[in-house]
Coordinates of C-alpha atoms in Angstrom, one line a residue:
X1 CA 48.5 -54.6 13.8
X2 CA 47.6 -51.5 16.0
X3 CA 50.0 -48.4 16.1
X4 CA 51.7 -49.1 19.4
X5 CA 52.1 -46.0 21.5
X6 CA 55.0 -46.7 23.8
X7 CA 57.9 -49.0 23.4
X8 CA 59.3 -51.3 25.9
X9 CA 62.9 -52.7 26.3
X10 CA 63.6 -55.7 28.8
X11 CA 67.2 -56.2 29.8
X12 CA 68.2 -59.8 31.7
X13 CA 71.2 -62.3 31.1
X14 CA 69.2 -65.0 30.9
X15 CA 67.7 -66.1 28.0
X16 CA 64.7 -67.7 29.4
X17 CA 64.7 -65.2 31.5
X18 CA 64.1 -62.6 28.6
X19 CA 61.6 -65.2 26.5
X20 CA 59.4 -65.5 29.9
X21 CA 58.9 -61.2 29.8
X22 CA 58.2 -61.5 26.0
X23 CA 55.6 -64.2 26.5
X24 CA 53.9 -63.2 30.2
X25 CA 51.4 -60.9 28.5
X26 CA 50.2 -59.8 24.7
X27 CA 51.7 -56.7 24.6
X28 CA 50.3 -55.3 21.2
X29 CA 46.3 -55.4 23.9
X30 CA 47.9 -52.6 25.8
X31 CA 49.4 -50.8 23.3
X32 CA 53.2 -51.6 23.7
X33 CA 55.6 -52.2 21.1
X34 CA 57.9 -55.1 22.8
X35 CA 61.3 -54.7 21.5
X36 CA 63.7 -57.1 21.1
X37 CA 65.1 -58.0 24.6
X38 CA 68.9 -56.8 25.7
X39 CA 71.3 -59.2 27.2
X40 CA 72.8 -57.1 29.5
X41 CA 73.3 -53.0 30.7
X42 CA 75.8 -51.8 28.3
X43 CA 73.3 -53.0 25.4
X44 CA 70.4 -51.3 26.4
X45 CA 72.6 -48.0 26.5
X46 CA 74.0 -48.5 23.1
X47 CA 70.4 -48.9 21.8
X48 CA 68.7 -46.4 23.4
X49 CA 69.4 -43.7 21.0
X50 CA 67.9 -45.3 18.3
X51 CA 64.9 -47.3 20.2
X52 CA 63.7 -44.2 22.5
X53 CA 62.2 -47.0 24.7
X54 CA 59.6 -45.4 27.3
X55 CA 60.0 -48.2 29.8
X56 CA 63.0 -50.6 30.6
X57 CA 62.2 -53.7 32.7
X58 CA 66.0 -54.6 33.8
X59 CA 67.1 -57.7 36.4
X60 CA 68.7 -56.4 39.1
X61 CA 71.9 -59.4 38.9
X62 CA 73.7 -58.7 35.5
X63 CA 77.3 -58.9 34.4
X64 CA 79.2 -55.9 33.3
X65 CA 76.5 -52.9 34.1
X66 CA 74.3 -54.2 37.0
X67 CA 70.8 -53.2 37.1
X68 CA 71.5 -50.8 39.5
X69 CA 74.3 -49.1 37.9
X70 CA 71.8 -49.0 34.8
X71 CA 69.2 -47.5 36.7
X72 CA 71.4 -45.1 37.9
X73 CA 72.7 -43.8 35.1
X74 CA 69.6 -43.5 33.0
X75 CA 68.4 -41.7 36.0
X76 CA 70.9 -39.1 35.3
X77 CA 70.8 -39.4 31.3
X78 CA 67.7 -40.3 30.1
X79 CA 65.5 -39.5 33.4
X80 CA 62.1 -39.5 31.1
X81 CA 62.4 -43.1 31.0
X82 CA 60.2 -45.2 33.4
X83 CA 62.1 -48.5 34.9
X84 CA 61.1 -50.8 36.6
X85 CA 63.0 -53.8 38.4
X86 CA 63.2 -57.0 38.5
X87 CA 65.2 -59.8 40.8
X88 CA 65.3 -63.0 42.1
X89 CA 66.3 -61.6 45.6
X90 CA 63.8 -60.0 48.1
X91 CA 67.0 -57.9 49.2
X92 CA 66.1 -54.7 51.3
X93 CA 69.0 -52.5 50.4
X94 CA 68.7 -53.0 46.6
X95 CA 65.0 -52.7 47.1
X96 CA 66.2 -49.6 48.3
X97 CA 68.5 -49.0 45.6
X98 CA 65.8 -48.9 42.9
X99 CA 63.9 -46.5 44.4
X100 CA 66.8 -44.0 45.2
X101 CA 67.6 -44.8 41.6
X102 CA 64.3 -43.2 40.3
X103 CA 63.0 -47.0 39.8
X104 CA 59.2 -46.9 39.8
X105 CA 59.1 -50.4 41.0
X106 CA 60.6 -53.2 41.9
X107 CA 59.2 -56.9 41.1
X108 CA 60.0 -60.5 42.2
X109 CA 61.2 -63.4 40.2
X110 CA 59.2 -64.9 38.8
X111 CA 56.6 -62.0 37.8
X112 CA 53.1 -63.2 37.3
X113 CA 50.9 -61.4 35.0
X114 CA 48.9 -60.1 37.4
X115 CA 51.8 -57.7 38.9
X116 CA 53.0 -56.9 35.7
X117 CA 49.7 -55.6 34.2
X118 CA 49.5 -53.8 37.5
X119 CA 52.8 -52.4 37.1
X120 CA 52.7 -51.0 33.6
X121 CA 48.9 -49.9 34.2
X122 CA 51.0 -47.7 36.9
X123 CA 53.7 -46.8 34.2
X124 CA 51.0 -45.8 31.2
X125 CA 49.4 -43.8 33.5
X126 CA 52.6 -41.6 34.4
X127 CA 53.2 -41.8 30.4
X128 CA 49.9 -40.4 29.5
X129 CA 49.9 -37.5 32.7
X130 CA 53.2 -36.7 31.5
X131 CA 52.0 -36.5 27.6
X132 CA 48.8 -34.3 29.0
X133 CA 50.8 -32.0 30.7
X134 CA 52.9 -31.2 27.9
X135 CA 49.8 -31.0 25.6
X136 CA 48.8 -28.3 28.2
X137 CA 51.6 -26.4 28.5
X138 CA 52.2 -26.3 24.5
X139 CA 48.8 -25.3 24.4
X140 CA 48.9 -22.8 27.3
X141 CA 52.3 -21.6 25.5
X142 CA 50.9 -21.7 22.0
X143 CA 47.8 -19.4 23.4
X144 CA 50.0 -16.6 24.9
X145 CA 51.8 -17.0 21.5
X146 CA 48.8 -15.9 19.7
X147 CA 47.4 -13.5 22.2
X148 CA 50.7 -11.5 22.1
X149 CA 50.4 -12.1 18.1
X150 CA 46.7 -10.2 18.1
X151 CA 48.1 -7.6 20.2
X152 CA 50.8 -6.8 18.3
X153 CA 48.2 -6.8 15.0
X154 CA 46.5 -4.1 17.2
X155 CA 49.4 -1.4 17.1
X156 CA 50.7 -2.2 13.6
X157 CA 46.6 -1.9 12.4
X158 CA 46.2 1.5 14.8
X159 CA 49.2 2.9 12.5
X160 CA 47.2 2.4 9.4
X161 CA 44.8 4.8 10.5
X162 CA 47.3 6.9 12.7
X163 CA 45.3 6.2 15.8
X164 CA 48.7 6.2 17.8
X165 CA 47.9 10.2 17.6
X166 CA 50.7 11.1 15.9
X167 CA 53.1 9.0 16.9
X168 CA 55.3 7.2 14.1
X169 CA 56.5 3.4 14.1
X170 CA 59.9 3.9 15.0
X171 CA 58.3 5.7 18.3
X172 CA 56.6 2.5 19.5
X173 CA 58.0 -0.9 20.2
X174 CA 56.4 -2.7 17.3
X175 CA 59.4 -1.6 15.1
X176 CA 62.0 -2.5 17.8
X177 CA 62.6 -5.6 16.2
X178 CA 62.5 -4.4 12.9
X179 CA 65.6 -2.3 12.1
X180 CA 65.2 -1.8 8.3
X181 CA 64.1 1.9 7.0
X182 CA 63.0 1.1 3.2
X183 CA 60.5 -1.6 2.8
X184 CA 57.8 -2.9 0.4
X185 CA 54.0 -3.9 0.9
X186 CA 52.0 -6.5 0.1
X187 CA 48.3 -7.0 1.3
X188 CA 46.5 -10.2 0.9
X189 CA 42.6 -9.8 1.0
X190 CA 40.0 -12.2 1.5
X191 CA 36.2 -12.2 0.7
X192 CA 35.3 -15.5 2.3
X193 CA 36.5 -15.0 5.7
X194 CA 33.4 -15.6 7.6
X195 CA 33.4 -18.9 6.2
X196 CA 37.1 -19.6 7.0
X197 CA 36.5 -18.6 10.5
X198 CA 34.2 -21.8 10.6
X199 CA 37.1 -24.0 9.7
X200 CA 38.4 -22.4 13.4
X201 CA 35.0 -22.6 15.3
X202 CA 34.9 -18.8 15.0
X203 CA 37.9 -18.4 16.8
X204 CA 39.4 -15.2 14.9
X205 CA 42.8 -16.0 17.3
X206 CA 43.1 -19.5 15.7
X207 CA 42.7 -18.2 12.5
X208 CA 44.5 -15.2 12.1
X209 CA 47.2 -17.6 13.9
X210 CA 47.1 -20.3 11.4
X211 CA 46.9 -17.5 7.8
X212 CA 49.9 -15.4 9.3
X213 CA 52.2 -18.6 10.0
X214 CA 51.2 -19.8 6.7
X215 CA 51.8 -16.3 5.2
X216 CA 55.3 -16.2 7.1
X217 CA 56.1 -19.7 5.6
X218 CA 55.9 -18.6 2.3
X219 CA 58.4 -15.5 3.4
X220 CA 60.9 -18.3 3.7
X221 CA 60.7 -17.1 8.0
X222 CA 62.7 -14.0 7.2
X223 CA 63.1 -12.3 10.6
X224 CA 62.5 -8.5 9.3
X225 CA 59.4 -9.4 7.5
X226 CA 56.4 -8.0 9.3
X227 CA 53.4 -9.7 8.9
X228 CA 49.9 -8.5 10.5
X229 CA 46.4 -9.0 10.3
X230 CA 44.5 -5.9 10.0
X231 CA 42.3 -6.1 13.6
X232 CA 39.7 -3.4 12.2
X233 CA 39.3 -5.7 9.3
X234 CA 39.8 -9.3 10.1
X235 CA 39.9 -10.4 6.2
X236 CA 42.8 -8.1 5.5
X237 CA 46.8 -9.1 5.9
X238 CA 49.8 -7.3 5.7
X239 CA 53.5 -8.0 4.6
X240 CA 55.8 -5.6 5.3
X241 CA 59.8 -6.7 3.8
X242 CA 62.4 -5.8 1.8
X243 CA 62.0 -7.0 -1.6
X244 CA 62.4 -6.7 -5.1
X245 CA 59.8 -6.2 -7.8
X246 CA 60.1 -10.4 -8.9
X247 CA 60.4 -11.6 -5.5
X248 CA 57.3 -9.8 -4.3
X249 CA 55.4 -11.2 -7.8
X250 CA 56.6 -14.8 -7.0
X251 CA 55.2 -14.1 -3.3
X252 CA 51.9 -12.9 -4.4
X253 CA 51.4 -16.1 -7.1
X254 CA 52.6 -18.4 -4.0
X255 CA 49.8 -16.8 -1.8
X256 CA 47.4 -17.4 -4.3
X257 CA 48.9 -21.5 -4.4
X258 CA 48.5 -21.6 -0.6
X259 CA 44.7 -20.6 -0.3
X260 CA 43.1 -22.1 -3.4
X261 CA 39.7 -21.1 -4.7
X262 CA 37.9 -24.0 -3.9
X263 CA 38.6 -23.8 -0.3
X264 CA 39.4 -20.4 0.3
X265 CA 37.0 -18.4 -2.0
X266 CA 38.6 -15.1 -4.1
X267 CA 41.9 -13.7 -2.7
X268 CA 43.2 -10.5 -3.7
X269 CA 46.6 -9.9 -3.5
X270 CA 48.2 -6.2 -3.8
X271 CA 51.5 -5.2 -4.4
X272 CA 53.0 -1.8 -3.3
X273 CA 55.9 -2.5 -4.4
X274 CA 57.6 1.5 -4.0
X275 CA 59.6 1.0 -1.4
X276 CA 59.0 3.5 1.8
X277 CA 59.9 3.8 5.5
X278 CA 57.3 2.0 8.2
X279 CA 56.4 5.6 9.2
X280 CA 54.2 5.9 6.2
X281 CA 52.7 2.6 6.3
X282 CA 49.2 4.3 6.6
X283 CA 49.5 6.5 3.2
X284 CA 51.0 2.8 2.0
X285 CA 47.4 1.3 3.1
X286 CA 44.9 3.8 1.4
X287 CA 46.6 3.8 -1.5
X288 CA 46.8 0.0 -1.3
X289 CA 42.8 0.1 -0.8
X290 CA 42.6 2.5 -3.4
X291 CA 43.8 -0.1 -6.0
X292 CA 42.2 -3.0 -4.4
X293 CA 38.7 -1.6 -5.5
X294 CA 40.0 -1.8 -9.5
X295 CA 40.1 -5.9 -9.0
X296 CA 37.4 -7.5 -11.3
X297 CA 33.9 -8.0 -9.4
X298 CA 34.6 -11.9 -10.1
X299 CA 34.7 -14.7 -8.1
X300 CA 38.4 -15.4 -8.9
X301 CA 41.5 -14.8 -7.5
X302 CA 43.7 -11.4 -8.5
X303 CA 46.9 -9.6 -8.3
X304 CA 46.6 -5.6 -8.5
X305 CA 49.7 -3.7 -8.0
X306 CA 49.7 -0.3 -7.0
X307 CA 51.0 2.7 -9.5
X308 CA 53.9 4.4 -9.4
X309 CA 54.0 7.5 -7.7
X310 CA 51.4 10.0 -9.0
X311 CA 51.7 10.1 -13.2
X312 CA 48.3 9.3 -13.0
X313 CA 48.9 5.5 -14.4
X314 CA 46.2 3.3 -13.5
X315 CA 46.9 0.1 -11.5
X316 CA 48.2 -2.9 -12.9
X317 CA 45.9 -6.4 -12.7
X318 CA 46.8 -9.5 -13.3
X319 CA 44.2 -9.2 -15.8
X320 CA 43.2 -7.5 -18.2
X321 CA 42.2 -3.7 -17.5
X322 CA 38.7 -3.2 -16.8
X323 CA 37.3 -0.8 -18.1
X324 CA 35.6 1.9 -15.9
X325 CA 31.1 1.6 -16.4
X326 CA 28.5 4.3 -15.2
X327 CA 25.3 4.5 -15.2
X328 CA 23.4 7.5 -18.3
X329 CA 22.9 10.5 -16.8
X330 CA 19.5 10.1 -17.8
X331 CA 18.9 7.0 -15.7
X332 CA 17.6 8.4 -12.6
X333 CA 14.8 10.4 -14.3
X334 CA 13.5 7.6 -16.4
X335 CA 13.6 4.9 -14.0
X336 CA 11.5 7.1 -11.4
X337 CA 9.0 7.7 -14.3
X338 CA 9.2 4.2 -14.9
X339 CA 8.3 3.2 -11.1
X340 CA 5.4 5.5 -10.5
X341 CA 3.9 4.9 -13.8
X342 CA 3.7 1.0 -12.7
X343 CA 6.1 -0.2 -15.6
X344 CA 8.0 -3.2 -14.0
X345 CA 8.9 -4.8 -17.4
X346 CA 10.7 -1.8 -18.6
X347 CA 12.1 -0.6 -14.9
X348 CA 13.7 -4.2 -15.1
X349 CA 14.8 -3.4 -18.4
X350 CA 16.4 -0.9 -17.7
X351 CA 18.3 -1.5 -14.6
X352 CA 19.6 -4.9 -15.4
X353 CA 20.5 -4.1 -19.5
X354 CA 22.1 -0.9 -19.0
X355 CA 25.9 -1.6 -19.5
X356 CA 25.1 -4.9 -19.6
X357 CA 24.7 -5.1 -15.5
X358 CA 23.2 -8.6 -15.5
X359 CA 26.5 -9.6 -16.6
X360 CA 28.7 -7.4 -14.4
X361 CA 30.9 -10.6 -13.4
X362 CA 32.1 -11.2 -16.7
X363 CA 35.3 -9.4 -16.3
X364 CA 34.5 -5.9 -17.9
X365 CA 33.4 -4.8 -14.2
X366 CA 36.0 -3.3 -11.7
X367 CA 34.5 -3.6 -8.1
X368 CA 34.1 -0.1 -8.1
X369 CA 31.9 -0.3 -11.2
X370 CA 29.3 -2.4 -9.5
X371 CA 29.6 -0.8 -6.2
X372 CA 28.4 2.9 -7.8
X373 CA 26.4 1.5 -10.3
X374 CA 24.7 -0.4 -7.7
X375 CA 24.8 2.5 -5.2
X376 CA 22.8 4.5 -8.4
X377 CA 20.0 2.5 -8.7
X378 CA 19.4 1.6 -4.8
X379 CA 19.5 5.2 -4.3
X380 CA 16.5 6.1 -6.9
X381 CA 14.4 2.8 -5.4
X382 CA 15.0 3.8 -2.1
X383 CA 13.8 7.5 -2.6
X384 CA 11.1 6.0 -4.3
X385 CA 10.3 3.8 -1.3
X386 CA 10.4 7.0 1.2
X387 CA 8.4 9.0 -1.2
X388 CA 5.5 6.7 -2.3
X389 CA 5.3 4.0 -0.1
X390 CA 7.4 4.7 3.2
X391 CA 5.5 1.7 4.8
X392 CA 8.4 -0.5 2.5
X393 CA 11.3 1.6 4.1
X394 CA 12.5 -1.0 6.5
X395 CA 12.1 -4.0 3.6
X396 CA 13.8 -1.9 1.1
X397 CA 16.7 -1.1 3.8
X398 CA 17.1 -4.7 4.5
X399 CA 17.5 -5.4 0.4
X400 CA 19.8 -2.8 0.6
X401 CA 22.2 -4.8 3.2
X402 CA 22.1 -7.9 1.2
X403 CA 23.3 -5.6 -2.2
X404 CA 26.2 -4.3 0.3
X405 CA 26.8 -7.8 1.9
X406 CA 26.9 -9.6 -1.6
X407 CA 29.2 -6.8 -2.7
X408 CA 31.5 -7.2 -0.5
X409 CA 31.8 -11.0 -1.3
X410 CA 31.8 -10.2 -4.6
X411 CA 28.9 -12.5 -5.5
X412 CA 27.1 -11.4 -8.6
X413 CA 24.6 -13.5 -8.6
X414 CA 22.9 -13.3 -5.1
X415 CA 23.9 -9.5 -5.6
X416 CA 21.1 -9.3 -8.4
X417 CA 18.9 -11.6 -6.8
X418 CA 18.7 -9.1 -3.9
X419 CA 18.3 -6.0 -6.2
X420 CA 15.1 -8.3 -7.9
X421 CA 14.0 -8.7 -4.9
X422 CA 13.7 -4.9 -3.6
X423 CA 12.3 -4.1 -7.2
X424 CA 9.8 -6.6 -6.4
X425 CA 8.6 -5.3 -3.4
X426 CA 7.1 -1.9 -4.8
X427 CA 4.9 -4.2 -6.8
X428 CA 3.9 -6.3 -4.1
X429 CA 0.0 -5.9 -2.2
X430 CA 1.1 -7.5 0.7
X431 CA -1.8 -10.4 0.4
X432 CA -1.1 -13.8 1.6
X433 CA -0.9 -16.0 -2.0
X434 CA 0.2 -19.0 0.1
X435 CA -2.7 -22.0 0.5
X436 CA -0.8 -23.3 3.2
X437 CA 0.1 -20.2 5.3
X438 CA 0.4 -22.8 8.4
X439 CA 3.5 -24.6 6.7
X440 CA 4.4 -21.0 6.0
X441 CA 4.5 -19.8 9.6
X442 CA 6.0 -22.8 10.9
X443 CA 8.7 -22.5 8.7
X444 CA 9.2 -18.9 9.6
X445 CA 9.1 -20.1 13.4
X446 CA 12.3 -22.0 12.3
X447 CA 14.0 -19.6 10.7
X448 CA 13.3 -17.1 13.6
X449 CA 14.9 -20.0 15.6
X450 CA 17.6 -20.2 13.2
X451 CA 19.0 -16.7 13.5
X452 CA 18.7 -17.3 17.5
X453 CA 21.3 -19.6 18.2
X454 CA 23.0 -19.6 14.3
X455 CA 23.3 -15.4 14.7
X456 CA 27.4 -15.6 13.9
X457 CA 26.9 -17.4 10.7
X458 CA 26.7 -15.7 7.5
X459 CA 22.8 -15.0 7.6
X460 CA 21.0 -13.1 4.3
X461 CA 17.6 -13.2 3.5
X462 CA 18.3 -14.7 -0.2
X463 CA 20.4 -17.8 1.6
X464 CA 17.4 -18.2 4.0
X465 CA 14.9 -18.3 1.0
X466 CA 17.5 -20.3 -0.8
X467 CA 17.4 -23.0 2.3
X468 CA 13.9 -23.0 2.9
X469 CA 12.8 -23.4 -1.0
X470 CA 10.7 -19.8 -0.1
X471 CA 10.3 -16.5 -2.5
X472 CA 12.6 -14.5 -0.7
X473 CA 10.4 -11.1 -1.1
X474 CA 7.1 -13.3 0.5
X475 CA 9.9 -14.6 3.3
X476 CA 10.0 -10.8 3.6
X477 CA 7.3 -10.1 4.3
X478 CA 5.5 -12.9 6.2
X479 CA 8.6 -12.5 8.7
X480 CA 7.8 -9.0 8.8
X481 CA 3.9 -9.6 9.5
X482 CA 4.7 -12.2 12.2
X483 CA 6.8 -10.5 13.9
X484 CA 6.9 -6.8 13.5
X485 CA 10.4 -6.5 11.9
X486 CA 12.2 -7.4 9.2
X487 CA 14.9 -10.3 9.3
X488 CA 17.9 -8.3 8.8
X489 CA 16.5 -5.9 11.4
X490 CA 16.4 -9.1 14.0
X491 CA 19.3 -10.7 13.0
X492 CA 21.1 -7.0 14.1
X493 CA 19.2 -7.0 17.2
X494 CA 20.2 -10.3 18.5
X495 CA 24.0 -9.5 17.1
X496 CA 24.0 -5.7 19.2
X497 CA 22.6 -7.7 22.6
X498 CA 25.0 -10.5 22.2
X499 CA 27.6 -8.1 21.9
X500 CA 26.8 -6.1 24.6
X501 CA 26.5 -9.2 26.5
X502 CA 30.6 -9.9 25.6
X503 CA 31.2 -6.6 26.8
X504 CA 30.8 -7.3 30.1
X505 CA 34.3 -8.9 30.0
X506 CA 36.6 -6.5 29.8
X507 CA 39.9 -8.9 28.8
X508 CA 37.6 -9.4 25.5
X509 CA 39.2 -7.2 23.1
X510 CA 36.4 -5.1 21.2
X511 CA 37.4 -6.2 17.8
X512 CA 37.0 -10.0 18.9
X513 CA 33.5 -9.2 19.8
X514 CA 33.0 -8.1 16.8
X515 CA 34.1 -11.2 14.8
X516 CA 32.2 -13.1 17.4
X517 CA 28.7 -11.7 16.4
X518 CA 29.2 -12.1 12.7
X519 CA 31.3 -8.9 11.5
X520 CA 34.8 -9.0 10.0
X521 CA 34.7 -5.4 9.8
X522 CA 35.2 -3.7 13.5
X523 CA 34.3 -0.2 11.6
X524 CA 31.0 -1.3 10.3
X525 CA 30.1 -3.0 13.7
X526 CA 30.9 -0.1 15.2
X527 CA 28.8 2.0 13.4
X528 CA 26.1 -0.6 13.3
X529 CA 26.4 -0.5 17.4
X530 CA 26.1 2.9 17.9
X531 CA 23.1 3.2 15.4
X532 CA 21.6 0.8 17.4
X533 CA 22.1 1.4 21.4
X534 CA 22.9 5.1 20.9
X535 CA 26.9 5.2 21.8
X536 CA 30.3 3.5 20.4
X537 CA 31.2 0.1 21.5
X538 CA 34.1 1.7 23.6
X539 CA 31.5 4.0 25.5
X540 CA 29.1 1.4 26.3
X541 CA 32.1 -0.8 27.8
X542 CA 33.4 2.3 29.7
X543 CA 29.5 3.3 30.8
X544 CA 29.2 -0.7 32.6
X545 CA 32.6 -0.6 33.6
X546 CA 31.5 2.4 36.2
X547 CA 28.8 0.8 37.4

């Protein structure tokens, strides 16, 4: 049986009456639940409560409560309900009557199908433009809800940074609601947020909408807990309440329950849990930063809480403590010899066996290990590059962008794949070893094609050679040949002219447009903008603005 979507009631004194309304027409075709017919006014009102009928067909001639003593009063108590009459009299004035009574019509005895299809077809349509509207207006409502929500994200994120110029919370009206001095912190971090923003159709409002309610669920809707997505870095959230040590550990283990792995990729949750005023909700965040970096570079979820004070304590993880990795001081001397002598095997060596860095997921690397030891070795290639073979400077920068990108996402394995991949390169000649450079080039047509209309989407030369079964340094390269720059360096392009494009509508907030062309993180699109066209996102909107 189909899930009928509006119920109606039929109220007459006669029982043949009743059975001739039940039978006229199959109900369950149109989507009506028929429910069981009254016998007269008063039992329609009694059952109302429970029923919620939509329509009411009622005969105008009824003992006790006539039909238009019925109509009237659910015209004054339950005026969402369409009704429609029906008599066995063509009288004028209770014709009349019905209509004054908020009746949408008014049928003879007896009713033939024809007028009654016509006559709920008339009723379904006022059911559905009624249900439409209301759609609308919870959506319009629901919109303005979030909108309001993003720009209240924007003042509580400018205090992390102190970009209100000096002034504190309690000076601006995002604490006006908030009348408690000493609160804890808690910030919930996540590395796949470029694919959750898919889940919304890229719409950062939607999403940062949807984590924050989810976030404030879990809070058991306590009215003094602020909770804010960071708008400079769209992966970041904040919870600012009072709590104790166990109720913020519980809270942190319940986030981690809410966003699982397998949908949600690695979250990091830190605790701050020293309590302090709002005022110093920046000094909260660096240090709060300042321990996120000790997580394990793992693909697995993690609670870090901050240390006390200053006693110099390291920060606590919910696992074991890592233990901190460097590269020899030696390193940077042998692996340049090793490069201009032309000894791959050993540079290899060397690079991915030191401190056992081809294992640097395992759980004995902090974040922070990987990112300098890392930062160490793309530093020596990449002053190799300039110095012997500056021709590879714009390959070996785009390497470099998968490392940082990788890093970030704290993948370990496309991490090394990309640091292979720039080691490659010095080794390469730069000869075409395809026999079928046509199939080549058409793929690369696709892939040029690709980052076109797909330039949002998490785009890396590895995921692109992964996709297109390619060697990632020859997809390189060929690219490169084809079309005079590297992929990296035309994926940026198309991001920067997009973006400038979004500009020209100045209710677009700058950090949206940021999220929009593929960046979660406003800072490094900014400094990825200006790089590019020569001035800050702000000035470029200010310099059209004048014209």
């Amino acid at each position: 049986m189909k899930n009928m979507k509006y119920k109606v009631l039929a109220a007459d004194d006669e029982f043949w009456s009743r059975e001739n309304i039940r039978n006229l027409i199959p109900w369950e075709e149109y989507s009506l639940e028929f429910l069981e017919p009254a016998c007269d006014g008063e039992e329609v009102i009694e059952r109302i409560a429970e029923e919620k009928p939509d329509i009411i067909l009622t005969d105008i001639n009824m003992p006790f409560l006539s039909g238009l003593e019925l109509l009237q009063r659910l015209q004054n108590e339950y005026p969402e309900i369409i009704t429609i009459a029906i008599s066995g009299y063509d009288d004028f004035d209770k014709v009349k009557g019905v209509f004054v009574s908020g009746g949408l019509d008014y049928l003879l005895k007896p009713v033939g199908k024809e007028e009654m299809v016509k006559v709920l077809t008339k009723a379904l349509g006022l059911l559905e433009e009624r249900e439409n509207t209301k759609k609308q207006d919870e959506t319009s409502k629901l919109q303005k809800h979030k909108l309001s929500s993003f720009l209240e994200d924007s003042e509580y994120s400018a205090l992390l940074s102190g970009k209100l110029y000096g002034q504190s919370a309690s000076q601006t009206h995002v604490s006006s609601t908030n009348t408690f001095s000493e609160v804890a912190t808690l910030m919930v971090k996540f590395y796949n947020i470029t694919e959750i923003a898919e889940q919304f159709e890229h719409d950062n409002l939607q999403m940062s909408w949807n984590i924050k309610s989810r976030l404030r669920e879990l809070t058991g809707l306590e009215e003094n807990a602020i909770i804010f997505n960071n708008s400079n870095k769209m992966s970041e959230f904040l919870i600012v309440k009072t709590a104790d040590a166990k109720e913020f550990r519980a809270l942190a283990e319940n986030i981690l329950k809410e966003f699982p792995l397998e949908e949600y990729g690695p979250v990091s949750v830190v605790l701050h849990e020293q309590t302090s005023s709002l005022d110093d909700i920046g000094t909260v965040y660096r240090e709060l930063i300042s321990t996120l970096i000790t997580r394990p570079f793992n693909r697995k979820h993690s609670i870090l809480s901050c240390p006390e004070e200053k006693t110099g304590e390291l920060p606590r993880n919910s696992e074991t403590q890592m233990v901190g990795k460097s590269a020899p001081a030696h390193m940077e001397t042998e692996l340049y010899h090793l490069l201009t002598t032309g000894q791959k095997a050993e540079a290899e060596k060397l690079i991915f066996k030191t401190c056992n860095f081809r294992q640097c997921d395992d759980g004995n690397w902090t974040y922070l290990d990987v990112k300098q030891y890392a930062g160490r070795i793309t530093g020596i290639l990449y002053r190799y590059v300039q110095e012997k073979c500056p021709e590879l400077t714009a390959q070996a920068e785009e390497a470099m962008d998968n490392i940082d990108y990788y890093m970030k996402c704290l993948n370990a394995h496309s991490l090394l794949v990309s640091l292979k991949i720039l080691l490659d390169s010095l080794w390469e000649n730069g000869e075409d070893k395809s026999s079928d450079a046509g199939s080549i080039m058409q793929q690369v047509e696709q892939i040029h094609k690709y980052i076109e209309r797909s330039y949002h989407e998490n785009i890396t030369l590895t995921a692109l050679a992964e996709q297109y079964h390619m060697d990632a340094s020859y997809l390189s390269r060929t690219f490169s040949q084809k079309y005079g720059e590297t992929i990296i360096a035309f994926l940026t392009r198309i991001r920067m002219e997009k973006a400038a494009e979004l500009m020209k509508d100045q209710d677009k907030k700058l950090e949206t447009i940021s999220f929009l062309v593929g960046y979660d993180d406003y800072n490094y699109f900014s400094r990825v903008f200006r790089k590019k066209v020569g001035c800050s996102p702000r000035e470029y909107r200010n310099k059209f603005a004048q014209l």
